[in-house]
Coordinates of C-alpha atoms in Angstrom, one line a residue:
M1 CA -42.9 -147.1 -107.0
Q2 CA -41.1 -147.0 -110.4
Y3 CA -38.0 -149.2 -110.7
G4 CA -36.8 -147.9 -114.1
L5 CA -33.5 -146.8 -112.7
A6 CA -33.1 -150.1 -110.9
L7 CA -33.6 -152.0 -114.1
K8 CA -31.2 -149.9 -116.0
L9 CA -28.6 -150.3 -113.3
R10 CA -29.0 -154.1 -113.3
I11 CA -28.6 -154.3 -117.1
W12 CA -25.6 -151.9 -117.1
L13 CA -23.9 -154.0 -114.5
G14 CA -24.6 -157.2 -116.4
F15 CA -26.6 -158.7 -113.7
A16 CA -29.9 -158.7 -115.7
D17 CA -31.1 -159.5 -119.2
A18 CA -32.6 -157.0 -121.6
G19 CA -36.0 -157.3 -119.9
G20 CA -34.4 -156.4 -116.5
A21 CA -35.0 -159.7 -114.8
W22 CA -32.3 -161.4 -112.8
P23 CA -30.9 -164.3 -114.8
A24 CA -32.1 -167.7 -113.7
Q25 CA -29.3 -169.4 -111.7
A26 CA -29.2 -172.1 -109.0
I27 CA -27.4 -169.6 -106.7
P28 CA -28.4 -165.9 -106.7
H29 CA -25.6 -163.5 -107.7
P30 CA -23.9 -162.3 -104.5
A31 CA -24.5 -158.7 -105.4
Q32 CA -28.3 -159.1 -106.1
A33 CA -29.6 -158.5 -102.6
A34 CA -27.2 -155.6 -101.8
I35 CA -28.0 -153.8 -105.1
D36 CA -31.7 -154.2 -104.6
D37 CA -31.5 -152.9 -101.0
V38 CA -29.6 -149.9 -102.0
L39 CA -31.9 -149.0 -104.9
K40 CA -34.9 -149.4 -102.7
L41 CA -33.5 -147.0 -100.1
Y42 CA -32.7 -144.5 -102.9
L43 CA -36.1 -144.7 -104.5
T44 CA -38.0 -144.4 -101.3
R45 CA -36.1 -141.5 -99.9
P46 CA -38.0 -138.3 -98.8
R47 CA -38.0 -135.8 -101.6
Y48 CA -39.8 -132.7 -103.0
N49 CA -41.8 -133.3 -106.2
S50 CA -42.1 -129.6 -107.0
P51 CA -41.7 -126.1 -105.5
M52 CA -45.5 -126.2 -105.0
D53 CA -45.5 -129.6 -103.1
N54 CA -46.4 -128.7 -99.6
S55 CA -46.7 -132.3 -98.4
M56 CA -43.5 -132.0 -96.4
P57 CA -42.4 -129.2 -94.2
L58 CA -39.4 -127.1 -95.5
P59 CA -36.3 -127.4 -93.3
E60 CA -35.5 -124.5 -91.0
P61 CA -33.1 -122.1 -92.7
P62 CA -29.7 -121.7 -91.1
D63 CA -29.1 -118.8 -88.8
F64 CA -28.2 -115.6 -90.7
G65 CA -25.6 -113.1 -89.6
A66 CA -22.5 -113.1 -87.3
S67 CA -22.4 -115.2 -84.1
P68 CA -22.9 -113.4 -80.8
R69 CA -19.9 -111.5 -79.7
H70 CA -17.4 -113.5 -77.5
A71 CA -17.8 -112.1 -73.9
T72 CA -14.9 -109.9 -73.0
R73 CA -14.2 -107.3 -70.3
Q74 CA -14.6 -103.8 -71.5
V75 CA -11.6 -101.5 -71.4
A76 CA -11.7 -97.7 -71.6
I77 CA -9.0 -96.2 -73.8
G78 CA -9.3 -92.4 -73.4
G79 CA -12.9 -91.7 -74.5
V80 CA -13.1 -95.0 -76.5
K81 CA -14.6 -98.3 -75.2
V82 CA -13.2 -101.5 -76.4
G83 CA -14.7 -105.0 -75.6
G84 CA -17.9 -105.9 -73.8
D85 CA -20.9 -104.6 -75.8
A86 CA -19.0 -101.8 -77.5
P87 CA -18.7 -102.0 -81.3
V88 CA -15.5 -103.2 -82.9
V89 CA -13.1 -100.4 -82.9
V90 CA -10.8 -99.3 -85.8
Q91 CA -7.3 -98.4 -85.1
S92 CA -4.1 -97.5 -87.1
M93 CA -0.5 -96.7 -86.7
T94 CA 1.7 -93.9 -88.0
N95 CA 5.0 -94.5 -89.9
T96 CA 6.5 -91.1 -89.2
D97 CA 9.5 -90.5 -86.9
T98 CA 7.6 -89.7 -83.8
A99 CA 10.3 -87.2 -82.8
D100 CA 9.2 -85.2 -85.8
V101 CA 6.3 -83.5 -84.1
A102 CA 4.9 -81.7 -87.2
S103 CA 4.9 -84.8 -89.4
T104 CA 3.4 -87.0 -86.8
V105 CA 0.7 -84.5 -85.9
K106 CA -0.1 -84.3 -89.6
Q107 CA -0.3 -88.0 -90.2
V108 CA -2.4 -88.7 -86.9
S109 CA -4.8 -86.0 -88.0
E110 CA -5.1 -87.6 -91.5
L111 CA -5.8 -91.0 -89.9
W112 CA -8.3 -89.5 -87.5
R113 CA -10.2 -87.7 -90.3
A114 CA -10.3 -91.0 -92.2
G115 CA -12.1 -92.6 -89.3
S116 CA -9.3 -94.1 -87.1
E117 CA -10.6 -94.2 -83.6
M118 CA -7.2 -94.9 -82.0
V119 CA -3.7 -94.2 -83.3
R120 CA -0.5 -95.9 -82.4
V121 CA 2.9 -94.3 -82.5
T122 CA 6.4 -95.6 -82.1
V123 CA 8.1 -94.6 -78.9
N124 CA 11.6 -96.0 -79.2
N125 CA 14.0 -93.4 -78.0
A126 CA 14.3 -90.4 -75.7
E127 CA 13.5 -87.9 -78.5
S128 CA 10.2 -89.8 -79.5
A129 CA 9.2 -90.0 -75.8
A130 CA 9.8 -86.3 -75.2
A131 CA 7.8 -85.5 -78.4
V132 CA 4.6 -87.3 -77.3
P133 CA 3.2 -84.7 -74.9
R134 CA 3.7 -82.0 -77.6
I135 CA 1.9 -84.2 -80.2
V136 CA -1.0 -84.6 -77.9
E137 CA -1.1 -80.9 -77.1
K138 CA -1.1 -79.9 -80.7
L139 CA -3.8 -82.4 -81.6
T140 CA -6.0 -81.0 -78.8
M141 CA -5.5 -77.5 -80.1
M142 CA -6.7 -78.7 -83.5
G143 CA -9.9 -80.2 -81.8
I144 CA -8.7 -83.8 -82.5
D145 CA -9.5 -86.0 -79.5
V146 CA -8.0 -89.3 -80.5
P147 CA -6.4 -91.8 -78.0
L148 CA -2.7 -92.1 -78.7
I149 CA -1.1 -95.5 -78.0
G150 CA 2.6 -95.8 -77.2
D151 CA 4.3 -98.8 -79.0
F152 CA 7.2 -99.9 -76.8
H153 CA 9.9 -102.6 -77.5
Y154 CA 13.0 -103.3 -75.5
N155 CA 13.3 -100.0 -73.5
G156 CA 9.9 -98.8 -72.5
H157 CA 10.6 -99.0 -68.9
T158 CA 13.5 -96.7 -69.3
L159 CA 11.8 -94.2 -71.5
L160 CA 8.7 -93.8 -69.2
T161 CA 11.0 -93.6 -66.1
N162 CA 12.9 -90.6 -67.8
E163 CA 9.9 -89.1 -69.4
P164 CA 6.9 -89.2 -67.1
A165 CA 5.1 -86.7 -69.2
C166 CA 5.0 -89.2 -71.9
A167 CA 3.5 -91.8 -69.6
Q168 CA 0.8 -89.3 -68.6
A169 CA 0.0 -88.2 -72.2
L170 CA -0.4 -91.6 -73.7
A171 CA -3.9 -93.2 -73.6
K172 CA -2.5 -96.8 -73.7
Y173 CA 0.8 -98.7 -73.7
R174 CA 1.5 -101.5 -76.0
I175 CA 3.9 -104.0 -74.5
N176 CA 5.6 -106.9 -76.4
P177 CA 6.2 -109.8 -73.9
G178 CA 8.8 -111.2 -76.4
N179 CA 11.2 -108.3 -76.0
V180 CA 10.3 -106.4 -72.9
G181 CA 13.4 -107.8 -71.4
F182 CA 15.7 -110.9 -71.4
G183 CA 16.7 -113.4 -68.8
K184 CA 16.5 -112.2 -65.3
K185 CA 15.7 -108.6 -66.4
R186 CA 12.4 -109.6 -68.2
D187 CA 10.2 -109.9 -65.2
T188 CA 11.6 -106.7 -63.6
Q189 CA 11.3 -104.6 -66.7
F190 CA 7.8 -105.9 -67.4
A191 CA 6.8 -105.2 -63.9
Q192 CA 8.0 -101.6 -64.3
L193 CA 5.8 -100.9 -67.3
I194 CA 2.8 -102.4 -65.5
E195 CA 3.5 -100.2 -62.5
F196 CA 3.5 -97.2 -64.7
A197 CA 0.1 -98.2 -66.1
I198 CA -1.2 -98.5 -62.6
Q199 CA 0.3 -95.2 -61.5
Y200 CA -1.1 -93.3 -64.4
N201 CA -4.4 -95.2 -64.7
K202 CA -3.6 -96.4 -68.2
P203 CA -4.7 -99.6 -70.0
V204 CA -2.2 -101.8 -71.7
R205 CA -2.1 -104.2 -74.8
I206 CA 0.1 -107.2 -74.2
G207 CA 0.8 -108.1 -77.8
A208 CA 2.7 -111.3 -78.6
N209 CA 4.0 -111.6 -82.1
W210 CA 5.6 -114.8 -83.7
G211 CA 8.3 -112.5 -85.2
S212 CA 9.6 -111.7 -81.8
L213 CA 8.4 -114.5 -79.7
D214 CA 9.8 -115.1 -76.1
Q215 CA 12.5 -117.6 -76.9
S216 CA 12.9 -118.9 -73.4
L217 CA 9.1 -119.8 -73.4
A218 CA 9.4 -121.4 -76.8
A219 CA 12.3 -123.5 -75.7
T220 CA 10.4 -124.7 -72.6
L221 CA 7.4 -125.7 -74.6
M222 CA 9.6 -127.5 -77.2
D223 CA 11.1 -129.5 -74.3
E224 CA 7.8 -130.4 -72.9
N225 CA 6.6 -131.4 -76.4
A226 CA 9.5 -133.8 -76.8
Q227 CA 8.2 -135.7 -73.6
R228 CA 4.7 -136.2 -75.0
A229 CA 3.6 -139.6 -76.0
E230 CA 2.2 -138.0 -79.2
P231 CA 4.3 -134.8 -79.8
W232 CA 2.5 -131.9 -81.4
D233 CA 3.7 -130.5 -84.8
A234 CA 6.0 -127.5 -84.8
G235 CA 3.1 -125.2 -85.8
R236 CA 0.9 -126.2 -82.9
V237 CA 3.8 -125.6 -80.4
L238 CA 4.4 -122.2 -81.9
R239 CA 0.8 -121.3 -81.6
E240 CA 0.7 -122.4 -78.0
A241 CA 3.9 -120.4 -77.3
L242 CA 2.1 -117.3 -78.6
I243 CA -1.0 -117.8 -76.5
R244 CA 0.9 -118.7 -73.4
S245 CA 3.1 -115.6 -73.8
A246 CA 0.1 -113.3 -73.9
L247 CA -2.0 -115.1 -71.2
D248 CA 1.0 -115.6 -68.7
S249 CA 1.9 -112.0 -69.1
A250 CA -1.7 -110.9 -68.6
H251 CA -2.0 -112.9 -65.4
R252 CA 1.3 -111.6 -64.2
A253 CA 0.0 -108.0 -64.8
V254 CA -3.1 -108.8 -62.7
E255 CA -0.9 -110.2 -60.0
I256 CA 1.1 -106.9 -59.9
G257 CA -2.1 -105.0 -59.4
L258 CA -3.4 -103.9 -62.9
P259 CA -7.2 -104.6 -63.2
A260 CA -8.2 -107.1 -65.8
D261 CA -10.5 -104.6 -67.4
R262 CA -7.3 -102.5 -68.4
I263 CA -5.8 -105.3 -70.4
I264 CA -6.2 -106.1 -74.1
L265 CA -4.4 -109.1 -75.6
S266 CA -3.2 -109.8 -79.1
A267 CA -1.2 -112.7 -80.6
K268 CA -0.2 -111.9 -84.2
V269 CA 1.1 -114.1 -87.0
S270 CA 1.3 -113.4 -90.7
G271 CA -0.5 -116.6 -91.9
V272 CA -4.3 -116.5 -92.3
Q273 CA -5.0 -120.0 -91.0
E274 CA -2.5 -119.7 -88.1
L275 CA -4.1 -116.4 -87.0
I276 CA -7.6 -117.9 -87.0
A277 CA -6.5 -120.9 -85.0
V278 CA -4.6 -118.8 -82.4
Y279 CA -7.5 -116.4 -81.8
R280 CA -10.0 -119.2 -81.6
D281 CA -7.9 -120.8 -78.9
L282 CA -7.1 -117.4 -77.2
A283 CA -10.9 -116.5 -77.1
A284 CA -11.7 -120.0 -75.6
R285 CA -9.2 -119.5 -72.8
S286 CA -9.8 -116.0 -71.6
D287 CA -12.2 -113.1 -71.4
F288 CA -9.7 -110.4 -72.0
A289 CA -10.5 -107.9 -74.7
L290 CA -8.9 -108.9 -78.0
H291 CA -7.1 -106.8 -80.7
L292 CA -7.1 -108.5 -84.1
G293 CA -4.5 -108.0 -86.9
L294 CA -2.6 -110.0 -89.4
T295 CA 1.0 -108.9 -89.0
E296 CA 3.1 -108.1 -92.1
A297 CA 0.0 -108.7 -94.2
G298 CA 1.8 -107.4 -97.3
I299 CA 1.5 -104.8 -100.0
G300 CA -1.5 -103.9 -102.2
S301 CA -4.3 -106.4 -102.9
K302 CA -2.4 -109.2 -101.2
G303 CA -2.5 -107.4 -97.9
V304 CA -6.1 -106.5 -98.2
V305 CA -7.2 -109.9 -99.1
A306 CA -5.1 -111.7 -96.4
S307 CA -6.2 -109.4 -93.7
S308 CA -9.8 -109.5 -94.7
A309 CA -9.9 -113.3 -95.1
A310 CA -8.5 -113.9 -91.5
L311 CA -10.4 -111.1 -89.7
A312 CA -13.6 -111.8 -91.4
V313 CA -13.7 -115.4 -90.3
L314 CA -13.0 -114.5 -86.7
M315 CA -15.4 -111.6 -86.4
Q316 CA -18.1 -113.7 -88.1
E317 CA -17.5 -116.1 -85.1
G318 CA -17.9 -113.1 -82.6
I319 CA -14.2 -112.9 -81.9
G320 CA -12.4 -109.5 -81.8
D321 CA -13.0 -106.2 -80.1
T322 CA -10.6 -103.8 -82.1
I323 CA -8.9 -104.4 -85.4
R324 CA -6.0 -103.0 -87.5
I325 CA -5.4 -103.7 -91.2
S326 CA -1.6 -103.7 -91.3
L327 CA -0.9 -102.8 -95.0
T328 CA 2.5 -102.0 -96.5
P329 CA 1.7 -98.7 -98.3
E330 CA 2.8 -98.4 -102.0
P331 CA 5.1 -95.6 -102.7
G332 CA 3.1 -92.4 -102.4
Q333 CA 0.0 -94.0 -101.1
S334 CA -1.8 -92.5 -98.2
R335 CA -1.6 -94.2 -94.8
T336 CA -5.2 -93.8 -94.5
Q337 CA -5.8 -96.8 -96.8
E338 CA -5.6 -99.2 -93.8
V339 CA -8.3 -97.3 -92.1
I340 CA -10.7 -97.3 -95.2
V341 CA -10.1 -101.1 -95.6
A342 CA -10.9 -101.8 -91.9
Q343 CA -14.1 -99.7 -92.1
E344 CA -15.2 -101.3 -95.4
L345 CA -14.6 -104.8 -93.9
L346 CA -16.7 -104.0 -90.9
Q347 CA -19.5 -102.4 -93.0
T348 CA -19.5 -105.0 -95.6
M349 CA -20.0 -107.6 -92.9
G350 CA -22.8 -105.6 -91.4
L351 CA -21.1 -105.0 -88.1
R352 CA -20.8 -101.3 -88.3
A353 CA -21.7 -98.4 -90.7
F354 CA -19.2 -95.6 -91.4
T355 CA -20.1 -94.1 -94.9
P356 CA -22.6 -94.9 -97.6
M357 CA -21.5 -97.8 -99.7
V358 CA -21.8 -97.8 -103.4
T359 CA -23.0 -100.9 -105.3
A360 CA -21.5 -101.0 -108.9
C361 CA -21.5 -103.7 -111.5
P362 CA -18.1 -105.0 -112.7
G363 CA -18.9 -104.3 -116.3
C364 CA -19.1 -106.6 -119.4
G365 CA -19.5 -106.6 -123.0
R366 CA -22.8 -104.6 -122.6
T367 CA -21.0 -101.8 -120.9
T368 CA -18.1 -100.8 -123.3
S369 CA -18.2 -97.2 -122.0
E370 CA -16.1 -96.5 -118.9
F371 CA -18.5 -93.7 -117.7
F372 CA -20.3 -95.9 -115.2
Q373 CA -17.0 -96.9 -113.7
E374 CA -15.9 -93.2 -113.5
L375 CA -19.2 -92.2 -112.0
A376 CA -19.1 -95.0 -109.3
G377 CA -15.7 -93.7 -108.2
V378 CA -16.9 -90.1 -108.2
V379 CA -19.9 -91.0 -106.0
Q380 CA -17.8 -93.0 -103.6
N381 CA -15.3 -90.2 -103.2
H382 CA -18.0 -87.6 -102.8
V383 CA -19.9 -89.3 -100.0
R384 CA -16.6 -90.3 -98.3
E385 CA -15.5 -86.6 -98.3
R386 CA -19.0 -85.3 -97.2
M387 CA -19.3 -88.0 -94.4
P388 CA -17.4 -86.1 -91.6
E389 CA -20.0 -83.2 -92.0
W390 CA -23.0 -85.6 -92.5
K391 CA -21.9 -87.5 -89.4
I392 CA -22.5 -84.4 -87.3
K393 CA -25.4 -82.7 -89.0
H394 CA -27.2 -85.8 -90.6
P395 CA -26.7 -88.8 -88.4
G396 CA -27.8 -92.0 -90.0
A397 CA -26.5 -91.0 -93.5
E398 CA -23.8 -93.5 -93.0
N399 CA -26.4 -96.2 -93.5
M400 CA -27.4 -94.9 -96.9
T401 CA -27.0 -97.3 -99.9
L402 CA -26.2 -96.2 -103.4
A403 CA -26.1 -98.1 -106.7
V404 CA -24.4 -97.1 -110.0
M405 CA -25.1 -99.6 -112.6
G406 CA -23.9 -99.9 -116.2
C407 CA -26.9 -101.4 -118.2
I408 CA -30.4 -102.6 -118.3
V409 CA -29.8 -106.2 -117.3
N410 CA -29.4 -105.6 -113.5
G411 CA -29.3 -101.8 -113.4
P412 CA -33.0 -101.1 -112.6
G413 CA -33.3 -104.0 -110.1
E414 CA -30.2 -103.1 -108.1
S415 CA -31.1 -99.4 -108.2
R416 CA -34.5 -100.1 -106.7
H417 CA -32.8 -102.0 -103.9
A418 CA -30.7 -99.0 -103.0
N419 CA -31.8 -95.7 -101.3
I420 CA -30.7 -94.0 -104.4
G421 CA -29.6 -95.8 -107.7
I422 CA -28.9 -94.8 -111.2
S423 CA -29.0 -97.3 -114.2
L424 CA -26.8 -95.9 -117.0
P425 CA -27.3 -96.9 -120.6
G426 CA -25.2 -99.9 -121.9
T427 CA -23.9 -100.4 -125.4
G428 CA -26.7 -99.8 -127.9
E429 CA -29.2 -98.6 -125.3
A430 CA -31.1 -95.3 -125.4
P431 CA -28.9 -92.4 -123.9
A432 CA -31.0 -92.1 -120.8
A433 CA -30.3 -92.9 -117.1
P434 CA -33.3 -93.5 -114.9
V435 CA -32.8 -92.7 -111.2
F436 CA -34.6 -94.6 -108.5
V437 CA -35.2 -93.2 -105.0
D438 CA -36.3 -95.7 -102.3
G439 CA -37.4 -98.1 -104.9
E440 CA -39.4 -95.6 -107.0
K441 CA -38.3 -94.2 -110.4
T442 CA -38.2 -90.4 -109.9
V443 CA -36.4 -88.9 -112.8
T444 CA -34.5 -89.8 -115.9
L445 CA -31.1 -88.0 -116.5
R446 CA -29.7 -87.2 -119.9
G447 CA -26.9 -85.2 -121.4
E448 CA -23.4 -84.3 -120.3
N449 CA -24.1 -83.3 -116.8
I450 CA -25.4 -86.7 -115.5
A451 CA -22.7 -87.0 -112.9
Q452 CA -23.2 -83.5 -111.3
E453 CA -27.0 -84.0 -111.4
F454 CA -26.8 -87.4 -109.6
I455 CA -24.4 -86.0 -107.0
A456 CA -26.9 -83.1 -106.4
L457 CA -29.8 -85.8 -106.0
I458 CA -27.6 -87.6 -103.4
D459 CA -27.0 -84.4 -101.4
E460 CA -30.6 -83.5 -101.5
Y461 CA -31.6 -86.9 -100.2
V462 CA -29.3 -86.6 -97.3
E463 CA -30.6 -83.1 -96.5
T464 CA -34.3 -84.2 -96.5
R465 CA -34.2 -87.8 -95.3
Y466 CA -31.8 -87.6 -92.4
V467 CA -32.8 -85.2 -89.6
A468 CA -30.4 -82.2 -89.5
I469 CA -28.8 -81.2 -86.2
I470 CA -28.6 -77.5 -85.8
D471 CA -25.2 -76.1 -84.7

C-alpha cells in the first residue's frame, strides 16, 4: 500500500514534518487518528486498475428503456383502443367553429392525414351540436374513419337532450367536472351526461383542469387542510383537488351505471413539475385509462419543450395511454404541428414508429455550406409525404432510419448506423458524397443532382426491402 497521498495531506495540513512523520509530542494531535483512519479507508477502497483488469466483476448495467406500462382498463373509442396493452394513442383538437361544417371537415381531415388517431371538436351551442352528424357523415364519405370527440362545458346535458343525433354521432364525450354544473345542479347535470353515455354506449373522458377547478371541492379541501397538524402547502392542496375531482367524478359515473372500462381520466395543469406530480399520484390511486396533456403549453418552441419534458418523464415511467400536445399555433401555422410533435415524441422515445426519422448533424465550422441542412429537410418532408402510401403498401417502412451528415468527422459512422445514410462533403473536402445502405458503402454521389438521386435511393430501398401489399 502506498501512502504518498497520506503523507502529502499530513504535510499540507501542517500535522507532519517534511519527511511526513507525525511530530514528536507528548500528546498526539487530536486529528491524527481520524485522518489516518479516513486515508486508510480511501486507499484500500475497491477500484479498477485498468479497463483490462478482470479481477473484479463489473457492476450490472442499469435497466434500459421505459418502465412497464401502468396497468389500466382498456377503453374502446370507435375503432381505437386506449389503455391496457394498446399503444399510446395520439389525439388532437380542431380550432374551427364546429358549426362551420366545411371548415371543420377540412381541418379534421388534415389532422387525420397527419396521423391523429382521434380528433376532438368543440360542442358549445345548438348550431355546433346540430353540425356534428353532418361532419361525421362527410368524413365517412371521404373514407376518413376517425373517432370524433365532443368537448362539452357548462351545457352539454342540454345540447345532447336537444340533439340526440349528436349524442349518437360522437365517439366519446369529454366532461369537465369543474363546470358541468354548479351548486345543486352539478350532480344532476353530470348524471344526465353519464346517462347519455350509457344510453348510446359511449365512453367519456372526465377531464379536470386547474383553470376550471371545482371551487366547492377546492374550498372543502382548504378547510380540511387548515385543520391538519402540519398543513400542506397550497400547491399540494391544489393537486389533491384536481385528483379528487377526477376520481370522485369517475366513481360517481360508475355508481350511475357507466362501466369503468368506458372511462378515461385526465387532470391537466400548465406547469411541468405539477403535471408530473399529479399524474404519478393519479396513476397510483386508480386503474382508469389516462389521457396526458400539458394544458396551455404555449407557443412555438416553449410549448414543444414544456409538453415534451412533462410527457416524456411520465411515459418513461409507464404512465399515460393517450396524449395530446396542446400547442398555440403561430399565425399561419398548420394545426397539424401538434400531431407531428406528439408522434416524434413517441418515436424518439422508442414507444411507437410513425415515419422514418432523419438523423442530421447540427453543423459546425466544417460545414459552412447549407446544403446538408436543406437536404435533411427535403428528405424528412419526402418520407412524411410518402408515409400514408407506404403504411398501406409497405408496412414496416415507418421503422426505417435515415442519416444526412455534413462532413467526414461523424458522417460515415452515422451513415453506417442508419438503413440509408449519406455523408456530404464538408468545407475543403472532395466534392463527393458516399451513400451507405445497411452499413455498406454502395455508391458515391456527385454533381448537382445529389438530392434527387438520394431520394430515388430511398424510394428504391422501401420498394425492395419492405414487402409490398398488392391492392
